[in-house]
């Protein structure tokens, strides 16, 4: 073992050396710097301050701000430091006009205060409140104010239904978004919710050494340990929305209860989407007063609901586009096939009426769409049957997601198995008759109708409606860009052009149902719809609640389509009378703006 | 096998030093955990009692059995590491705990320290050349170390993996490596690290390793710990604030005060005198074990003792270095002082092994050596 003697000596030397370093360091900390650390342990506190990241902005297609940020003074309390709770509560209660019990709850019921010492008490206090607070600073060093960024809506209600609102982060949100705290605001609906990951950014941290009076102090002994990380602002969303068009459409629809969507027929870019009535998202920023919230959710006009994507309505005659295309593609009819309309249709012992009780006489597909003859489609429905109709309904996008980047409803596109499963009843031939003209079990969203209209306008391609063109990080980097991948829906060109030709007739022919949508210089194509809310059309309608929904869906210019405009007016009456003039005004606004600068 | 007459040779010195350190640890734990109840304190008393019993028992067992069964221990330990990856329980981010009846949790990774020391000692014992060793001689020991370390890294319990690595390297360097080969090995291990990093580790494991190497990436976690620990120690000054009087400890500014930062509690409440006395005891403990190693009559016991000395050395240097702010914050306990059943038991097993070796000052006979061929 002799050759190991030297190694043992080296080992003992290393042992001695390392332990000497430990001993010297302990001596340095305890004897040399002891007084400084003692003072520190007696008076000083380290505060971990979180720097909340500003949320990304939401801009229109030309970079104009729809949702931006402004500074907010937020009042925080460090609960562990509070020495005179009662005085503090009465002071804050008077300052903020918040009940003392509520204040106490906010201070102590936070579920996310372990990592950070501060608890948010009030967001966005006024400058006057700030001034009073500063004057009493020395009495309440455990209260402090940090500046953060909160949402500002320069155009108020504009786009609120698809932009959505932000609100308090809940416990379940915290599980999903680890970077957030209970004090952060999180997207609760619309784009604010769908793009939360892009918008939120990542927080920074700041460690402050403060004395017992909350004053920041600097000392050499711990300087190297104090850390600072700036927050990373959230990324900006560049929308497909055109702010000027959106403003114009909101104004047009303001006096109605209903929905309008304007969409690029080639790539699904949504240029404008309006759901009326709407709400002011800024009330959510500070935390909604419970009264306001109750008023919003109990409002019978459902201002929080986006009628374009989540409103379900029977499509009415607008759906004849589907029935017509299905019949043509299935070769059940051709352009010369004619049926006689006496004003009603008999199936077994049941009579189905045409909206025009005097009848349309001999009708082919073109005339049936132009004049919206019901009997023609009743006849067609019995030839093709519900399963074929269902197939084309699906191809046109009904009963399924459109894929838009906010929450949407799918609606119902019925067939035999659906009825069996849902209602446990067999399918009757009469059900097919109803579906053929867009009634019965059908329910659709205005967005689905706009997608169908776009497919007709663009020559038979399925497009995905979307709001976000691109996402740009705070450093100017493009993080996301929408990629257009349109696919054919599976209906032949020649049949698509039969339908779109008829839609031109709807607006421009003498006996078309939507003459009121005509524009002077630009040819418009469209289809009206009048959706029955209740089946009892024989009852004289007095109550507004039972009034029909008015539909009009259109695209223009008819020879080289750019946009689709779909209008729905709830309980508005006849589509031709009510919805088509609205569409006309929307189209006018679009082409007026388009001549000023290109919207393409 | 157990020879009671050996008690005449009982290593009173080592047993006594160990006992004092354990008692200091227990008293300190009482102060550190009084705010959260006495459960931790009582558990640690239980662990130390069981451990000391095992220590005495082990000292009476002839260590040649350890040589005989070193491979068995090693393989069983590897199997336990595999089992823990499958059915183990995850506590604070690492899947390194085996449940025994749902009441007691043990960490097989702690035992790896002993298994690796034994298997390496056996390797060098079996090798009759006297070193220094070249690269090709080292392939087998490296393979023996690599398997358990990899399994511990996957858990991921990086602190333990790190210490197992340090102990192994200490033993290998002690045995001797040819200088040129050593340089080659250092370079080669750096190169090998790259594919390991790229292919075998999952993202969350990478993040853990990154923050292990650079704690500033987690300023609110380890940075905060580092400051509070320094304040606790510094403010203890010469004679401390008194037992259970440490403000940093009692007001709970000091994090992990009964585990990784237990030494800070000693330094705060007992001052420089207490802190110095504690590390002096560790110094004597390690010196004593090295002394036992140098007096060994055979290579196996020499390497075993050296390995155990290096285990105590690295645990003490890294843990104390961490709490006084000269090493980054990594989860590694101070043996006997930090709370922890598996670590305490492992350490006391190690002490028992050293005592057993010291009590047998005779060389292994030829018949004992024949166990190798088993």
PDB file of N, CA, C and O in Angstrom, chain B residues 77-104:
ATOM      1  N   UNK B  77     -29.618  -2.931  -6.688  1.00  0.00           N
ATOM      2  CA  UNK B  77     -29.820  -1.481  -6.661  1.00  0.00           C
ATOM      3  C   UNK B  77     -30.241  -0.927  -8.030  1.00  0.00           C
ATOM      4  O   UNK B  77     -31.132  -0.083  -8.146  1.00  0.00           O
ATOM      5  N   UNK B  78     -29.613  -1.451  -9.089  1.00  0.00           N
ATOM      6  CA  UNK B  78     -29.985  -1.033 -10.448  1.00  0.00           C
ATOM      7  C   UNK B  78     -31.448  -1.398 -10.713  1.00  0.00           C
ATOM      8  O   UNK B  78     -32.226  -0.592 -11.234  1.00  0.00           O
ATOM      9  N   UNK B  79     -31.816  -2.624 -10.299  1.00  0.00           N
ATOM     10  CA  UNK B  79     -33.209  -3.048 -10.512  1.00  0.00           C
ATOM     11  C   UNK B  79     -34.170  -2.119  -9.768  1.00  0.00           C
ATOM     12  O   UNK B  79     -35.209  -1.725 -10.303  1.00  0.00           O
ATOM     13  N   UNK B  80     -33.792  -1.757  -8.544  1.00  0.00           N
ATOM     14  CA  UNK B  80     -34.645  -0.836  -7.784  1.00  0.00           C
ATOM     15  C   UNK B  80     -34.789   0.501  -8.507  1.00  0.00           C
ATOM     16  O   UNK B  80     -35.868   1.103  -8.519  1.00  0.00           O
ATOM     17  N   UNK B  81     -33.695   0.949  -9.124  1.00  0.00           N
ATOM     18  CA  UNK B  81     -33.762   2.215  -9.863  1.00  0.00           C
ATOM     19  C   UNK B  81     -34.704   2.100 -11.052  1.00  0.00           C
ATOM     20  O   UNK B  81     -35.408   3.060 -11.397  1.00  0.00           O
ATOM     21  N   UNK B  82     -34.715   0.942 -11.680  1.00  0.00           N
ATOM     22  CA  UNK B  82     -35.628   0.737 -12.806  1.00  0.00           C
ATOM     23  C   UNK B  82     -37.067   0.697 -12.294  1.00  0.00           C
ATOM     24  O   UNK B  82     -37.962   1.331 -12.849  1.00  0.00           O
ATOM     25  N   UNK B  83     -37.254  -0.031 -11.187  1.00  0.00           N
ATOM     26  CA  UNK B  83     -38.601  -0.133 -10.603  1.00  0.00           C
ATOM     27  C   UNK B  83     -39.137   1.254 -10.245  1.00  0.00           C
ATOM     28  O   UNK B  83     -40.295   1.579 -10.514  1.00  0.00           O
ATOM     29  N   UNK B  84     -38.270   2.075  -9.662  1.00  0.00           N
ATOM     30  CA  UNK B  84     -38.728   3.390  -9.220  1.00  0.00           C
ATOM     31  C   UNK B  84     -39.154   4.255 -10.403  1.00  0.00           C
ATOM     32  O   UNK B  84     -40.058   5.084 -10.299  1.00  0.00           O
ATOM     33  N   UNK B  85     -38.527   4.007 -11.556  1.00  0.00           N
ATOM     34  CA  UNK B  85     -38.924   4.781 -12.746  1.00  0.00           C
ATOM     35  C   UNK B  85     -40.309   4.363 -13.221  1.00  0.00           C
ATOM     36  O   UNK B  85     -41.030   5.142 -13.842  1.00  0.00           O
ATOM     37  N   UNK B  86     -40.676   3.120 -12.931  1.00  0.00           N
ATOM     38  CA  UNK B  86     -41.966   2.628 -13.401  1.00  0.00           C
ATOM     39  C   UNK B  86     -43.076   2.911 -12.392  1.00  0.00           C
ATOM     40  O   UNK B  86     -44.077   3.519 -12.721  1.00  0.00           O
ATOM     41  N   UNK B  87     -42.859   2.474 -11.151  1.00  0.00           N
ATOM     42  CA  UNK B  87     -43.949   2.619 -10.175  1.00  0.00           C
ATOM     43  C   UNK B  87     -43.613   3.642  -9.096  1.00  0.00           C
ATOM     44  O   UNK B  87     -44.334   3.770  -8.127  1.00  0.00           O
ATOM     45  N   UNK B  88     -42.534   4.378  -9.276  1.00  0.00           N
ATOM     46  CA  UNK B  88     -42.105   5.308  -8.238  1.00  0.00           C
ATOM     47  C   UNK B  88     -43.072   6.455  -8.044  1.00  0.00           C
ATOM     48  O   UNK B  88     -43.933   6.725  -8.880  1.00  0.00           O
ATOM     49  N   UNK B  89     -42.923   7.115  -6.921  1.00  0.00           N
ATOM     50  CA  UNK B  89     -43.796   8.228  -6.611  1.00  0.00           C
ATOM     51  C   UNK B  89     -43.025   9.523  -6.843  1.00  0.00           C
ATOM     52  O   UNK B  89     -41.846   9.620  -6.502  1.00  0.00           O
ATOM     53  N   UNK B  90     -43.706  10.487  -7.409  1.00  0.00           N
ATOM     54  CA  UNK B  90     -43.037  11.751  -7.697  1.00  0.00           C
ATOM     55  C   UNK B  90     -43.242  12.716  -6.546  1.00  0.00           C
ATOM     56  O   UNK B  90     -44.360  13.019  -6.166  1.00  0.00           O
ATOM     57  N   UNK B  91     -42.144  13.154  -5.952  1.00  0.00           N
ATOM     58  CA  UNK B  91     -42.210  14.170  -4.906  1.00  0.00           C
ATOM     59  C   UNK B  91     -41.311  15.309  -5.326  1.00  0.00           C
ATOM     60  O   UNK B  91     -40.171  15.092  -5.710  1.00  0.00           O
ATOM     61  N   UNK B  92     -41.840  16.510  -5.260  1.00  0.00           N
ATOM     62  CA  UNK B  92     -41.172  17.737  -5.722  1.00  0.00           C
ATOM     63  C   UNK B  92     -40.404  17.528  -7.030  1.00  0.00           C
ATOM     64  O   UNK B  92     -39.225  17.800  -7.128  1.00  0.00           O
ATOM     65  N   UNK B  93     -41.110  17.008  -8.004  1.00  0.00           N
ATOM     66  CA  UNK B  93     -40.600  17.020  -9.381  1.00  0.00           C
ATOM     67  C   UNK B  93     -39.734  15.843  -9.773  1.00  0.00           C
ATOM     68  O   UNK B  93     -39.418  15.684 -10.932  1.00  0.00           O
ATOM     69  N   UNK B  94     -39.301  15.000  -8.830  1.00  0.00           N
ATOM     70  CA  UNK B  94     -38.459  13.878  -9.207  1.00  0.00           C
ATOM     71  C   UNK B  94     -39.142  12.572  -8.831  1.00  0.00           C
ATOM     72  O   UNK B  94     -39.645  12.413  -7.726  1.00  0.00           O
ATOM     73  N   UNK B  95     -39.152  11.657  -9.797  1.00  0.00           N
ATOM     74  CA  UNK B  95     -39.781  10.368  -9.557  1.00  0.00           C
ATOM     75  C   UNK B  95     -38.740   9.446  -8.946  1.00  0.00           C
ATOM     76  O   UNK B  95     -38.178   8.611  -9.616  1.00  0.00           O
ATOM     77  N   UNK B  96     -38.448   9.646  -7.678  1.00  0.00           N
ATOM     78  CA  UNK B  96     -37.331   8.906  -7.106  1.00  0.00           C
ATOM     79  C   UNK B  96     -37.704   8.187  -5.815  1.00  0.00           C
ATOM     80  O   UNK B  96     -36.838   7.734  -5.092  1.00  0.00           O
ATOM     81  N   UNK B  97     -38.976   8.075  -5.525  1.00  0.00           N
ATOM     82  CA  UNK B  97     -39.378   7.503  -4.255  1.00  0.00           C
ATOM     83  C   UNK B  97     -40.148   6.209  -4.452  1.00  0.00           C
ATOM     84  O   UNK B  97     -41.032   6.117  -5.273  1.00  0.00           O
ATOM     85  N   UNK B  98     -39.785   5.211  -3.615  1.00  0.00           N
ATOM     86  CA  UNK B  98     -40.535   3.966  -3.603  1.00  0.00           C
ATOM     87  C   UNK B  98     -41.379   3.952  -2.343  1.00  0.00           C
ATOM     88  O   UNK B  98     -40.891   4.239  -1.252  1.00  0.00           O
ATOM     89  N   UNK B  99     -42.647   3.600  -2.517  1.00  0.00           N
ATOM     90  CA  UNK B  99     -43.535   3.563  -1.364  1.00  0.00           C
ATOM     91  C   UNK B  99     -43.456   2.190  -0.706  1.00  0.00           C
ATOM     92  O   UNK B  99     -43.583   1.166  -1.361  1.00  0.00           O
ATOM     93  N   UNK B 100     -43.212   2.196   0.599  1.00  0.00           N
ATOM     94  CA  UNK B 100     -43.247   0.931   1.347  1.00  0.00           C
ATOM     95  C   UNK B 100     -44.520   0.950   2.173  1.00  0.00           C
ATOM     96  O   UNK B 100     -44.582   1.591   3.222  1.00  0.00           O
ATOM     97  N   UNK B 101     -45.539   0.321   1.671  1.00  0.00           N
ATOM     98  CA  UNK B 101     -46.805   0.261   2.394  1.00  0.00           C
ATOM     99  C   UNK B 101     -47.518   1.595   2.482  1.00  0.00           C
ATOM    100  O   UNK B 101     -48.426   1.760   3.284  1.00  0.00           O
ATOM    101  N   UNK B 102     -47.093   2.545   1.666  1.00  0.00           N
ATOM    102  CA  UNK B 102     -47.798   3.826   1.635  1.00  0.00           C
ATOM    103  C   UNK B 102     -47.457   4.741   2.801  1.00  0.00           C
ATOM    104  O   UNK B 102     -47.933   5.866   2.873  1.00  0.00           O
ATOM    105  N   UNK B 103     -46.626   4.279   3.755  1.00  0.00           N
ATOM    106  CA  UNK B 103     -46.300   5.117   4.917  1.00  0.00           C
ATOM    107  C   UNK B 103     -44.884   5.655   4.779  1.00  0.00           C
ATOM    108  O   UNK B 103     -44.630   6.835   4.953  1.00  0.00           O
ATOM    109  N   UNK B 104     -43.979   4.759   4.453  1.00  0.00           N
ATOM    110  CA  UNK B 104     -42.574   5.136   4.381  1.00  0.00           C
ATOM    111  C   UNK B 104     -42.162   5.218   2.906  1.00  0.00           C
ATOM    112  O   UNK B 104     -42.507   4.348   2.108  1.00  0.00           O
TER     113      UNK B 104
END
